[in-house]
Structure formats: C-alpha cells, structure tokens
Tab-separated table of C-alpha atoms in Angstrom:
chain	number	residue	atom	x	y	z
A	945	MET	CA	55.039	-48.437	-34.997
A	946	SER	CA	56.777	-51.243	-33.066
A	947	TRP	CA	55.211	-54.192	-34.931
A	948	THR	CA	57.405	-56.393	-37.117
A	949	THR	CA	57.466	-55.457	-40.802
A	950	ALA	CA	58.391	-57.473	-43.890
A	951	THR	CA	61.690	-55.576	-44.007
A	952	GLU	CA	62.461	-56.678	-40.477
A	953	LEU	CA	61.645	-60.295	-41.316
A	954	ARG	CA	64.136	-60.110	-44.188
A	955	ALA	CA	66.696	-58.570	-41.847
A	956	GLN	CA	66.397	-61.570	-39.521
A	957	MET	CA	67.169	-63.906	-42.388
A	958	GLN	CA	69.950	-61.631	-43.661
A	959	ARG	CA	71.678	-61.977	-40.307
A	960	LEU	CA	71.679	-65.755	-40.710
A	961	TRP	CA	73.225	-65.288	-44.154
A	962	ASP	CA	75.867	-62.903	-42.807
A	963	GLN	CA	76.781	-65.484	-40.183
A	964	GLY	CA	77.179	-68.135	-42.889
A	965	ARG	CA	74.482	-70.312	-41.364
A	966	LEU	CA	72.208	-70.392	-44.419
A	967	LEU	CA	74.985	-71.528	-46.727
A	968	ALA	CA	76.271	-74.018	-44.169
A	969	CYS	CA	72.943	-75.801	-44.139
A	970	LEU	CA	73.418	-76.511	-47.857
A	971	VAL	CA	76.488	-78.595	-46.988
A	972	GLU	CA	74.908	-80.483	-44.134
A	973	THR	CA	71.908	-80.081	-41.881
A	974	GLY	CA	72.287	-76.780	-40.110
A	975	GLU	CA	69.341	-74.528	-39.462
A	976	THR	CA	66.166	-76.496	-38.755
A	977	PHE	CA	63.442	-75.770	-41.287
A	978	PRO	CA	60.698	-74.750	-41.068
A	979	LEU	CA	62.318	-71.854	-39.193
A	980	ARG	CA	60.174	-69.558	-37.096
A	981	LEU	CA	60.984	-65.873	-37.241
A	982	VAL	CA	60.396	-63.310	-34.527
A	983	LEU	CA	57.092	-61.542	-35.161
A	984	LYS	CA	55.930	-58.782	-32.864
A	985	ALA	CA	52.199	-58.290	-33.440
A	986	PRO	CA	49.689	-55.743	-32.068
A	987	ARG	CA	48.262	-56.339	-28.628
A	988	SER	CA	44.501	-56.635	-28.082
A	989	ALA	CA	44.224	-53.102	-26.750
A	990	GLU	CA	45.934	-51.732	-29.858
A	991	LEU	CA	43.376	-53.463	-32.064
A	992	SER	CA	40.653	-51.038	-31.038
A	993	GLU	CA	42.826	-48.012	-30.255
A	994	ARG	CA	44.727	-48.145	-33.589
A	995	PHE	CA	42.493	-50.256	-35.777
A	996	ASP	CA	43.358	-48.555	-39.072
A	997	GLU	CA	47.095	-48.869	-38.405
A	998	VAL	CA	46.715	-52.513	-37.431
A	999	ARG	CA	44.744	-53.236	-40.619
A	1000	ASP	CA	47.363	-51.521	-42.788
A	1001	TRP	CA	50.137	-53.423	-41.012
A	1002	ALA	CA	48.430	-56.768	-41.571
A	1003	ARG	CA	47.725	-56.046	-45.245
A	1004	ALA	CA	51.340	-54.964	-45.904
A	1005	LEU	CA	52.711	-58.064	-44.221
A	1006	GLN	CA	50.341	-60.385	-46.096
A	1007	ALA	CA	51.021	-58.661	-49.413
A	1008	GLU	CA	54.655	-59.808	-49.305
A	1009	ALA	CA	54.041	-63.237	-47.830
A	1010	ASP	CA	54.851	-64.903	-51.141
A	1011	ALA	CA	58.388	-63.429	-50.996
A	1012	GLY	CA	59.604	-66.353	-48.904
A	1013	TYR	CA	57.833	-66.386	-45.568
A	1014	ARG	CA	54.546	-67.949	-44.484
A	1015	LEU	CA	52.153	-66.283	-42.043
A	1016	VAL	CA	50.006	-68.058	-39.484
A	1017	LEU	CA	46.918	-66.040	-38.670
A	1018	ARG	CA	44.935	-65.876	-35.477
A	1019	GLU	CA	41.398	-64.684	-34.922
A	1020	ALA	CA	41.158	-61.585	-32.770
A	1021	ARG	CA	37.670	-61.015	-31.315
A	1022	HIS	CA	36.716	-57.586	-30.098
A	1023	ARG	CA	33.356	-56.472	-28.708
A	1024	VAL	CA	33.348	-53.302	-30.792
A	1025	ILE	CA	35.034	-54.206	-34.086
A	1026	GLY	CA	34.176	-57.881	-34.122
A	1027	THR	CA	36.400	-60.738	-35.298
A	1028	ASN	CA	39.508	-60.108	-37.396
A	1029	SER	CA	42.309	-62.336	-38.696
A	1030	LEU	CA	45.773	-61.036	-37.852
A	1031	PRO	CA	49.305	-62.380	-38.506
A	1032	ASP	CA	50.515	-64.172	-35.397
A	1033	GLU	CA	53.532	-66.213	-36.561
A	1034	ALA	CA	56.023	-65.989	-39.453
A	1035	TRP	CA	57.788	-69.068	-40.802
A	1036	VAL	CA	60.368	-69.806	-43.474
A	1037	ASP	CA	59.697	-73.357	-44.572
A	1038	THR	CA	62.786	-74.312	-46.600
A	1039	PRO	CA	66.331	-73.094	-47.347
A	1040	ALA	CA	65.089	-72.189	-50.825
A	1041	ASP	CA	62.445	-69.921	-49.283
A	1042	ALA	CA	65.082	-68.321	-47.053
A	1043	LEU	CA	67.328	-67.568	-50.035
A	1044	ARG	CA	64.390	-66.196	-52.018
A	1045	LEU	CA	63.423	-63.936	-49.124
A	1046	ILE	CA	66.799	-62.154	-49.201
A	1047	GLY	CA	67.541	-62.521	-52.914
A	1048	LYS	CA	70.574	-64.803	-52.563
A	1049	GLN	CA	69.588	-67.537	-55.008
A	1050	ARG	CA	72.412	-66.803	-57.459
A	1051	ASP	CA	75.053	-66.812	-54.719
A	1052	ALA	CA	73.615	-70.048	-53.373
A	1053	ARG	CA	73.852	-71.686	-56.805
A	1054	ARG	CA	77.530	-70.733	-56.983
A	1055	PHE	CA	78.091	-72.223	-53.554
A	1056	VAL	CA	76.251	-75.416	-54.456
A	1057	ALA	CA	78.582	-75.765	-57.446
A	1058	VAL	CA	81.507	-75.531	-55.025
A	1059	ILE	CA	79.900	-78.188	-52.810
A	1060	ASP	CA	79.253	-80.530	-55.728
A	1061	ALA	CA	82.819	-80.243	-57.048
A	1062	THR	CA	84.224	-80.845	-53.580
A	1063	ARG	CA	81.949	-83.790	-52.870
A	1064	THR	CA	83.005	-85.371	-56.165
A	1065	ARG	CA	86.752	-84.789	-55.902
A	1066	LEU	CA	87.737	-84.272	-52.262
A	1067	PRO	CA	84.812	-84.893	-49.896
A	1068	VAL	CA	87.232	-84.713	-46.975
A	1069	LEU	CA	87.103	-80.923	-47.442
A	1070	LEU	CA	83.344	-80.619	-46.906
A	1071	PRO	CA	83.721	-79.762	-43.188
A	1072	TRP	CA	85.733	-76.698	-44.184
A	1073	LEU	CA	82.936	-75.562	-46.504
A	1074	SER	CA	80.476	-75.970	-43.665
A	1075	ALA	CA	82.707	-74.008	-41.267
A	1076	GLN	CA	83.747	-71.271	-43.740
A	1077	PRO	CA	80.878	-70.993	-46.260
A	1078	LEU	CA	81.141	-67.267	-46.974
A	1079	ARG	CA	84.892	-67.536	-47.510
A	1080	ALA	CA	84.326	-70.487	-49.830
A	1081	LEU	CA	81.726	-68.498	-51.761
A	1082	ALA	CA	84.215	-65.667	-52.240
A	1083	LEU	CA	86.717	-68.227	-53.565
A	1084	ALA	CA	84.232	-69.849	-55.955
A	1085	PRO	CA	86.001	-68.603	-59.139
A	1086	GLU	CA	89.320	-70.103	-57.945
A	1087	TRP	CA	87.851	-73.193	-56.298
A	1088	PRO	CA	88.562	-75.639	-59.143
A	1089	LEU	CA	92.232	-74.596	-59.104
A	1090	LEU	CA	92.375	-74.884	-55.317
A	1091	LEU	CA	91.021	-78.433	-55.606
A	1092	ASP	CA	93.650	-79.145	-58.267
A	1093	ALA	CA	96.399	-77.902	-55.974
A	1094	VAL	CA	95.184	-79.902	-52.985
A	1095	ALA	CA	94.713	-83.049	-55.080
A	1096	TRP	CA	98.268	-82.689	-56.433
A	1097	VAL	CA	99.783	-82.421	-52.957
A	1098	VAL	CA	97.692	-85.379	-51.767
A	1099	ALA	CA	99.108	-87.392	-54.676
A	1100	HIS	CA	102.665	-86.104	-54.016
A	1101	PRO	CA	102.994	-85.696	-50.225
A	1102	ARG	CA	106.087	-83.798	-49.062
A	1103	PRO	CA	107.330	-83.455	-52.648
A	1104	GLY	CA	110.690	-81.861	-51.839
A	1105	ILE	CA	110.497	-79.381	-54.723
A	1106	HIS	CA	110.003	-75.647	-55.013
A	1107	LEU	CA	106.462	-74.308	-55.399
A	1108	ARG	CA	107.553	-73.005	-58.805
A	1109	GLN	CA	107.935	-76.623	-59.929
A	1110	VAL	CA	104.290	-77.560	-59.366
A	1111	ASP	CA	103.240	-77.889	-62.993
A	1112	LEU	CA	99.447	-77.718	-63.263
A	1113	PRO	CA	97.357	-75.730	-65.767
A	1114	GLY	CA	96.448	-72.354	-64.308
A	1115	ILE	CA	98.483	-72.866	-61.141
A	1116	HIS	CA	101.704	-70.949	-60.644
A	1117	THR	CA	103.884	-69.894	-57.747
A	1118	LYS	CA	101.968	-66.699	-57.108
A	1119	PHE	CA	98.629	-68.532	-57.087
A	1120	ILE	CA	99.824	-70.850	-54.334
A	1121	GLU	CA	101.473	-68.029	-52.405
A	1122	GLU	CA	98.368	-65.854	-52.614
A	1123	HIS	CA	96.208	-68.697	-51.295
A	1124	ARG	CA	98.579	-70.164	-48.709
A	1125	ALA	CA	96.208	-69.544	-45.811
A	1126	VAL	CA	93.229	-71.363	-47.311
A	1127	LEU	CA	95.431	-74.081	-48.818
A	1128	SER	CA	96.902	-74.700	-45.372
A	1129	ALA	CA	93.437	-75.243	-43.932
A	1130	LEU	CA	92.488	-77.569	-46.791
A	1131	LEU	CA	95.734	-79.544	-46.751
A	1132	ASP	CA	95.460	-80.056	-43.005
A	1133	LEU	CA	92.185	-81.859	-43.699
A	1134	ALA	CA	93.266	-83.744	-46.796
A	1135	LEU	CA	96.736	-84.974	-45.810
A	1136	PRO	CA	97.687	-87.707	-43.361
A	1137	ALA	CA	99.420	-86.511	-40.200
A	1138	ASP	CA	102.816	-87.851	-41.272
A	1139	ALA	CA	102.739	-85.607	-44.375
A	1140	ILE	CA	102.524	-82.437	-42.260
A	1141	ASP	CA	105.302	-80.857	-40.208
A	1142	ALA	CA	103.167	-79.826	-37.238
A	1143	SER	CA	106.096	-78.013	-35.604
A	1144	VAL	CA	105.660	-75.028	-37.933
A	1145	THR	CA	102.508	-73.018	-38.548
A	1146	GLY	CA	101.410	-69.902	-40.393
A	1147	ALA	CA	101.448	-68.859	-44.023
A	1148	ALA	CA	105.128	-67.897	-43.887
A	1149	GLN	CA	106.007	-71.522	-43.036
A	1150	PHE	CA	103.802	-73.063	-45.750
A	1151	ALA	CA	106.658	-74.653	-47.689
A	1152	GLN	CA	108.248	-76.291	-44.669
A	1153	ARG	CA	104.919	-77.472	-43.226
A	1154	TYR	CA	103.994	-79.401	-46.385
A	1155	GLY	CA	107.421	-80.520	-47.519
A	1156	PHE	CA	108.240	-78.035	-50.258
A	1157	LEU	CA	111.632	-76.446	-50.629
A	1158	GLY	CA	111.637	-72.923	-49.225
A	1159	LYS	CA	113.834	-70.003	-50.015
A	1160	PRO	CA	117.296	-70.687	-48.618
A	1161	ILE	CA	118.142	-68.775	-45.483
A	1162	ARG	CA	121.025	-66.470	-46.272
A	1163	ILE	CA	123.469	-64.888	-43.855
A	1164	ARG	CA	125.342	-61.736	-44.706
A	1165	PHE	CA	128.632	-60.971	-42.986
A	1166	ARG	CA	131.748	-58.828	-43.347
A	1167	ILE	CA	135.312	-59.824	-42.638
A	1168	LEU	CA	136.569	-56.807	-40.675
A	1169	ASP	CA	140.244	-57.804	-40.827
A	1170	PRO	CA	141.773	-57.472	-44.326
A	1171	ASN	CA	144.480	-59.934	-43.277
A	1172	ARG	CA	141.801	-62.581	-42.719
A	1173	ALA	CA	140.037	-62.114	-46.071
A	1174	LEU	CA	138.416	-65.415	-47.042
A	1175	LEU	CA	138.703	-64.737	-50.748
A	1176	GLY	CA	142.292	-63.518	-50.644
A	1177	THR	CA	141.374	-59.997	-51.717
A	1178	GLY	CA	143.390	-58.268	-49.028
A	1179	VAL	CA	140.442	-56.009	-48.159
A	1180	GLY	CA	137.396	-56.324	-45.932
A	1181	GLU	CA	134.851	-58.573	-47.623
A	1182	ASP	CA	131.035	-58.396	-47.657
A	1183	ILE	CA	129.829	-61.969	-48.212
A	1184	THR	CA	126.421	-63.665	-48.289
A	1185	LEU	CA	126.145	-67.433	-47.801
A	1186	GLY	CA	123.369	-69.929	-47.291
A	1187	ALA	CA	122.899	-71.036	-43.695
A	1188	GLU	CA	124.394	-74.473	-44.361
A	1189	ALA	CA	127.497	-73.043	-46.004
A	1190	PHE	CA	127.853	-70.507	-43.198
A	1191	ALA	CA	127.633	-73.324	-40.639
A	1192	ARG	CA	130.582	-75.083	-42.337
A	1193	LEU	CA	132.630	-71.902	-42.592
A	1194	ASP	CA	134.476	-72.005	-39.242
A	1195	PRO	CA	136.572	-68.918	-40.052
A	1196	ALA	CA	139.747	-67.897	-38.246
A	1197	PRO	CA	138.475	-64.569	-36.764
A	1198	MET	CA	138.015	-64.944	-33.026
A	1199	GLN	CA	135.586	-62.097	-32.381
A	1200	VAL	CA	132.073	-61.791	-33.825
A	1201	PHE	CA	129.829	-58.726	-33.865
A	1202	ILE	CA	126.112	-58.719	-34.730
A	1203	THR	CA	124.288	-55.508	-35.639
A	1204	GLU	CA	120.682	-54.957	-36.736
A	1205	ASN	CA	121.151	-51.815	-38.828
A	1206	GLU	CA	122.479	-52.002	-42.394
A	1207	VAL	CA	124.121	-48.559	-42.285
A	1208	ASN	CA	126.015	-49.561	-39.156
A	1209	TYR	CA	126.835	-52.867	-40.783
A	1210	LEU	CA	128.377	-51.149	-43.808
A	1211	ALA	CA	130.186	-48.439	-41.819
A	1212	PHE	CA	131.526	-50.654	-39.027
A	1213	PRO	CA	135.251	-49.887	-38.634
A	1214	PRO	CA	137.951	-52.410	-39.544
A	1215	ARG	CA	139.072	-54.584	-36.658
A	1216	ALA	CA	141.681	-57.273	-36.267
A	1217	ASP	CA	140.544	-60.895	-35.982
A	1218	SER	CA	136.882	-59.985	-36.270
A	1219	LEU	CA	133.841	-60.453	-38.451
A	1220	LEU	CA	130.446	-58.735	-38.456
A	1221	ILE	CA	127.047	-60.379	-39.048
A	1222	PHE	CA	124.043	-58.464	-40.329
A	1223	GLY	CA	121.307	-59.495	-37.874
A	1224	ALA	CA	117.670	-60.267	-38.502
A	1225	GLY	CA	115.830	-58.957	-35.463
A	1226	TYR	CA	113.871	-61.565	-33.550
A	1227	GLY	CA	114.834	-65.080	-34.556
A	1228	PHE	CA	118.353	-66.485	-34.729
A	1229	GLU	CA	117.547	-69.969	-35.965
A	1230	MET	CA	119.695	-69.259	-39.025
A	1231	LEU	CA	122.779	-69.103	-36.813
A	1232	GLY	CA	121.966	-72.188	-34.773
A	1233	ALA	CA	123.724	-74.661	-37.048
A	1234	ALA	CA	126.992	-72.678	-36.936
A	1235	LEU	CA	128.446	-74.545	-33.977
A	1236	TRP	CA	131.748	-72.702	-34.337
A	1237	LEU	CA	129.993	-69.613	-32.954
A	1238	GLN	CA	129.958	-71.353	-29.582
A	1239	HIS	CA	133.723	-70.892	-29.568
A	1240	ARG	CA	133.841	-67.247	-30.620
A	1241	ALA	CA	133.330	-64.128	-28.541
A	1242	ILE	CA	130.030	-62.609	-29.712
A	1243	HIS	CA	129.048	-58.967	-29.223
A	1244	TYR	CA	125.464	-57.949	-29.983
A	1245	TRP	CA	124.683	-54.338	-30.892
A	1246	GLY	CA	120.995	-53.472	-30.964
A	1247	ASP	CA	118.779	-50.502	-30.244
A	1248	ILE	CA	118.601	-49.331	-26.651
A	1249	ASP	CA	114.930	-49.987	-26.034
A	1250	THR	CA	112.845	-52.777	-24.564
A	1251	HIS	CA	112.747	-54.737	-27.813
A	1252	GLY	CA	116.502	-54.387	-28.268
A	1253	PHE	CA	117.016	-56.039	-24.890
A	1254	ALA	CA	114.387	-58.668	-25.742
A	1255	ILE	CA	116.360	-59.592	-28.873
A	1256	LEU	CA	119.555	-59.763	-26.818
A	1257	ASP	CA	117.772	-62.030	-24.347
A	1258	GLN	CA	116.585	-64.266	-27.182
A	1259	LEU	CA	120.048	-64.480	-28.709
A	1260	ARG	CA	121.457	-65.585	-25.355
A	1261	ALA	CA	119.009	-68.479	-25.338
A	1262	ARG	CA	121.075	-69.870	-28.217
A	1263	PHE	CA	124.487	-68.406	-27.357
A	1264	ALA	CA	124.671	-67.818	-23.621
A	1265	HIS	CA	128.056	-66.085	-23.805
A	1266	VAL	CA	126.866	-63.115	-25.908
A	1267	ILE	CA	128.075	-59.709	-24.666
A	1268	SER	CA	126.070	-56.561	-25.372
A	1269	PHE	CA	127.828	-53.721	-27.192
A	1270	LEU	CA	126.835	-50.048	-26.850
A	1271	MET	CA	123.618	-51.009	-25.047
A	1272	ASP	CA	124.523	-49.370	-21.746
A	1273	ARG	CA	123.331	-46.480	-19.635
A	1274	ALA	CA	126.303	-44.242	-20.454
A	1275	THR	CA	125.632	-44.511	-24.194
A	1276	LEU	CA	121.937	-43.768	-23.688
A	1277	LEU	CA	122.508	-40.712	-21.495
A	1278	ALA	CA	125.233	-39.355	-23.781
A	1279	HIS	CA	122.773	-39.234	-26.677
A	1280	ARG	CA	119.791	-37.693	-24.923
A	1281	THR	CA	119.069	-35.344	-27.846
A	1282	HIS	CA	118.522	-38.368	-30.102
A	1283	TRP	CA	115.984	-40.148	-27.931
A	1284	LEU	CA	112.767	-41.265	-29.606
A	1285	GLU	CA	109.566	-42.769	-28.277
A	1286	GLU	CA	109.179	-46.541	-28.425
A	1287	ALA	CA	105.772	-47.256	-29.931
A	1288	ARG	CA	104.884	-50.585	-28.277
A	1289	PRO	CA	107.379	-51.480	-25.544
A	1290	THR	CA	107.525	-55.029	-24.275
A	1291	LEU	CA	106.890	-55.400	-20.549
A	1292	ARG	CA	107.631	-59.088	-20.035
A	1293	ASP	CA	110.475	-60.148	-17.796
A	1294	LEU	CA	113.795	-60.970	-19.470
A	1295	LEU	CA	115.736	-63.557	-17.498
A	1296	ARG	CA	119.016	-63.613	-19.440
A	1297	LEU	CA	120.110	-60.011	-18.954
A	1298	SER	CA	123.086	-59.019	-16.811
A	1299	PRO	CA	122.339	-56.974	-13.662
A	1300	ASP	CA	123.313	-53.696	-15.380
A	1301	GLU	CA	121.278	-54.557	-18.482
A	1302	ARG	CA	118.275	-55.538	-16.391
A	1303	ALA	CA	118.433	-52.295	-14.432
A	1304	LEU	CA	118.427	-50.247	-17.649
A	1305	PHE	CA	115.695	-52.424	-19.164
A	1306	ASP	CA	113.544	-51.885	-16.066
A	1307	ASP	CA	114.081	-48.121	-16.276
A	1308	LEU	CA	112.938	-48.202	-19.895
A	1309	ARG	CA	109.895	-50.443	-19.515
A	1310	TRP	CA	108.659	-48.646	-16.385
A	1311	LYS	CA	109.362	-45.168	-17.865
A	1312	ARG	CA	111.679	-44.101	-15.055
A	1313	LEU	CA	113.846	-41.903	-17.294
A	1314	ALA	CA	111.023	-39.922	-18.844
A	1315	ASP	CA	107.238	-39.803	-18.950
A	1316	ARG	CA	107.207	-41.800	-22.193
A	1317	PRO	CA	108.768	-45.066	-23.412
A	1318	LEU	CA	112.267	-44.229	-24.682
A	1319	ARG	CA	114.461	-45.682	-27.369
A	1320	LEU	CA	117.843	-44.849	-28.834
A	1321	GLU	CA	118.306	-46.326	-32.293
A	1322	GLN	CA	121.768	-47.710	-32.881
A	1323	GLU	CA	122.314	-45.604	-36.004
A	1324	ARG	CA	121.847	-42.424	-33.955
A	1325	ILE	CA	124.930	-43.104	-31.834
A	1326	GLY	CA	127.841	-40.877	-32.799
A	1327	PHE	CA	130.429	-42.628	-34.948
A	1328	GLY	CA	133.268	-41.314	-32.794
A	1329	TRP	CA	131.561	-42.920	-29.802
A	1330	VAL	CA	131.481	-46.225	-31.695
A	1331	GLU	CA	135.167	-45.992	-32.622
A	1332	ALA	CA	136.152	-45.173	-29.040
A	1333	ALA	CA	134.119	-48.112	-27.694
A	1334	LEU	CA	135.801	-50.474	-30.151
A	1335	ALA	CA	139.243	-49.124	-29.318
A	1336	ASN	CA	138.645	-49.880	-25.629
A	1337	LEU	CA	137.237	-53.350	-26.322
A	1338	PRO	CA	139.827	-56.120	-25.878
A	1339	ILE	CA	140.156	-58.920	-28.390
A	1340	ALA	CA	138.167	-61.582	-26.571
A	1341	ARG	CA	138.579	-65.298	-27.109
A	1342	ILE	CA	136.383	-68.197	-26.092
A	1343	PRO	CA	138.255	-71.449	-25.405
C-alpha cells in the first residue's frame, strides 16, 4: 500500500526533530504552525477497486489522530459505493502537538529549562541555542556550569591567568578544556571584539584567544661541543628552556642542527661549535623570537618525503638560509631497502626549495621513483652514513 500511514506522519516530524528545527522554534519562531504534513491518499479509482483496504487505511489513520496530528476529511462520491469521508490533509497545529506526536516532551522540557536559564542570565547566547539546539540539549546537565564559566569570563575579560586559577564551584581545568569548543562559540557571542584575539582560532588556541595564560612553549636542545657547555659540565648537555629564555640565550656555537626524531636527537654525534634542536614538525613559531638564529648556520634534517620537504620549505619562510641535511637523492637511493610508503603525500608546490631539492620533491610527489608514494624516515638512515656526512660538512658561519 502506497498511502501515508500514521507511522509515516511521525517519521516526517521526526526528521524535523533530527534537524533541530522543532527545538529551534522553542527559542524563536521557526517552523510555522499549523504545519501541514505530506499525506498521500487513495485516488478515486482505488476507492472502488480496493474499497476494503481504503476503509481500513482511513480507520487506522483516524484512530491515531489524537496522537498529535489533525485530519481534514473530504467527501468522496462514487456511483457504486456512494459517499464516503476520507482523510485528505494532515496537520500538526502547535509545537506541543509535534512533540507529543514523536514522544519528545521530556527532552523539550529539558531544552526549555536551558532556554529559560540562558534568557535570564545571558540572553546574548540565545542565537547559539537556536542554531545548535540538539547540541545544547545534549549539554543540558552541564549548561548551568557553562553559563557560570561564560559569565565569569565576561566579568573578567582577558584575565591573564591560567585556566586552573578560575575558581568557581564545579568548574575546574578539565571542565573548561573538555568544553573548549562550545565555550569558544559562546564566548565569541558574549564578549566584545576587543576581548578576543581573532588572530588565533581552534580549541588548541583557546587560552590565547581569550586572554588566559597557556602552557609555556618549551624548546629542547643539546650542546654538541663539550667545550661549549653552558652549565660548565664539560660534557654535552641536554637542556629544555621556555621560548623566551631560549630567545635570550644567544649561545657561542656557530652551527645549528634541527632534527625531528628523538632517537636521532639523542644519538647525534658530538661536533665542535654546534648545537642541536629537537624540532616540532610543522610550525616553527617557537623559534621566531630567537633572533640570534638569523646569524647561525642552520641545517635541517627531516624525513625524505613530501612532508619532510614541506617542513623544510616552511622553516625557510622564517630562516631563509636553512640548509637541508641528509635530504638528498644519494641518501635516498643508498637506503632503498628501507623505503616505506607515504600515506598522504602533499602535492602543493613548494617555492623555497633548491633546484636539487625541488627535483627530488617532484620525483616523490609524482611517483617517478616507484609506483607508490615513497618516504625514507630519518631514523632509518645508517649511523655510519650520518657520521660520514657530518665529517664532510664544514663548520659554516653566518656573518
């Protein structure tokens, strides 16, 4: 049977619920009620050909009409069976009827409580409830605490303290961290523009965006020359400093190496007048304040794959004089047995590579060396090869 059933009428309303449109209309006028549903009724020919089925269909539909929908009947006249009243339209008159039809009254009451609390305390957040009603409903148990957190930040814009120092009942560091995404959306509505650092976005930048103190950026490095030990130990030193302290360091070593792999970082051979920085993949903002690096020779050692060259390209945007180390064709070909497949190679053009680097990058991204994207991880390069490359590398100095 192709005629609309009560179950199908409920399904139409359930779709509006799943889209959040029923809850949204509780915040502000959304769906227009009365709301007409789609009702496919029997045609005139079917009335005589399938009279018993049509009668049963009409009775079943009318039997559940008090569940939340209203039927409009029409008179169907037939020369054989006479005049009969059949459902012709189905309407849901109010939001309350719609919620009753799909059994969502309890959920709606919880959402209305969220609306009422928001309208009383922070009505500026009502547009978010209208735009994200199902998400708000899921957050109903935590909503009072979320309002507390937003109200506190509104009262203390750009507080300059750690999240741990926000002292409110029931609110702790983990609560704020777990709800950074929704708090960001709410704070963007509640705060004036000058209280938001619009240059940073995303949950990871929550503290900076709203003026909290974030975790200090730390830079780990090794002094490779025992004669240059900063702490006077007479041995190579493994040191971690905050970015600001590192920027003020201005050490004597003239040559700087950066590597992405911790094993390579720890095993890197001693070398006169040199230090080694443990890299951080994409993103070298932490090194930007260390202006003394502009006057040091810098060698970057990354994986030989498209992303390794992309990181090198990005580093050169900040330090144009960076020289790649062990990211050449000879190293790649000498370690053929250690090649792996690069899962998601980058295909974008890299404009800061040298001609030799660009040629190798092109061979990798266009799969000219094999029928698959290749990569050679830096830790798979033979240690003897590393020592030989260092032995042949002159002590470079930047004026």
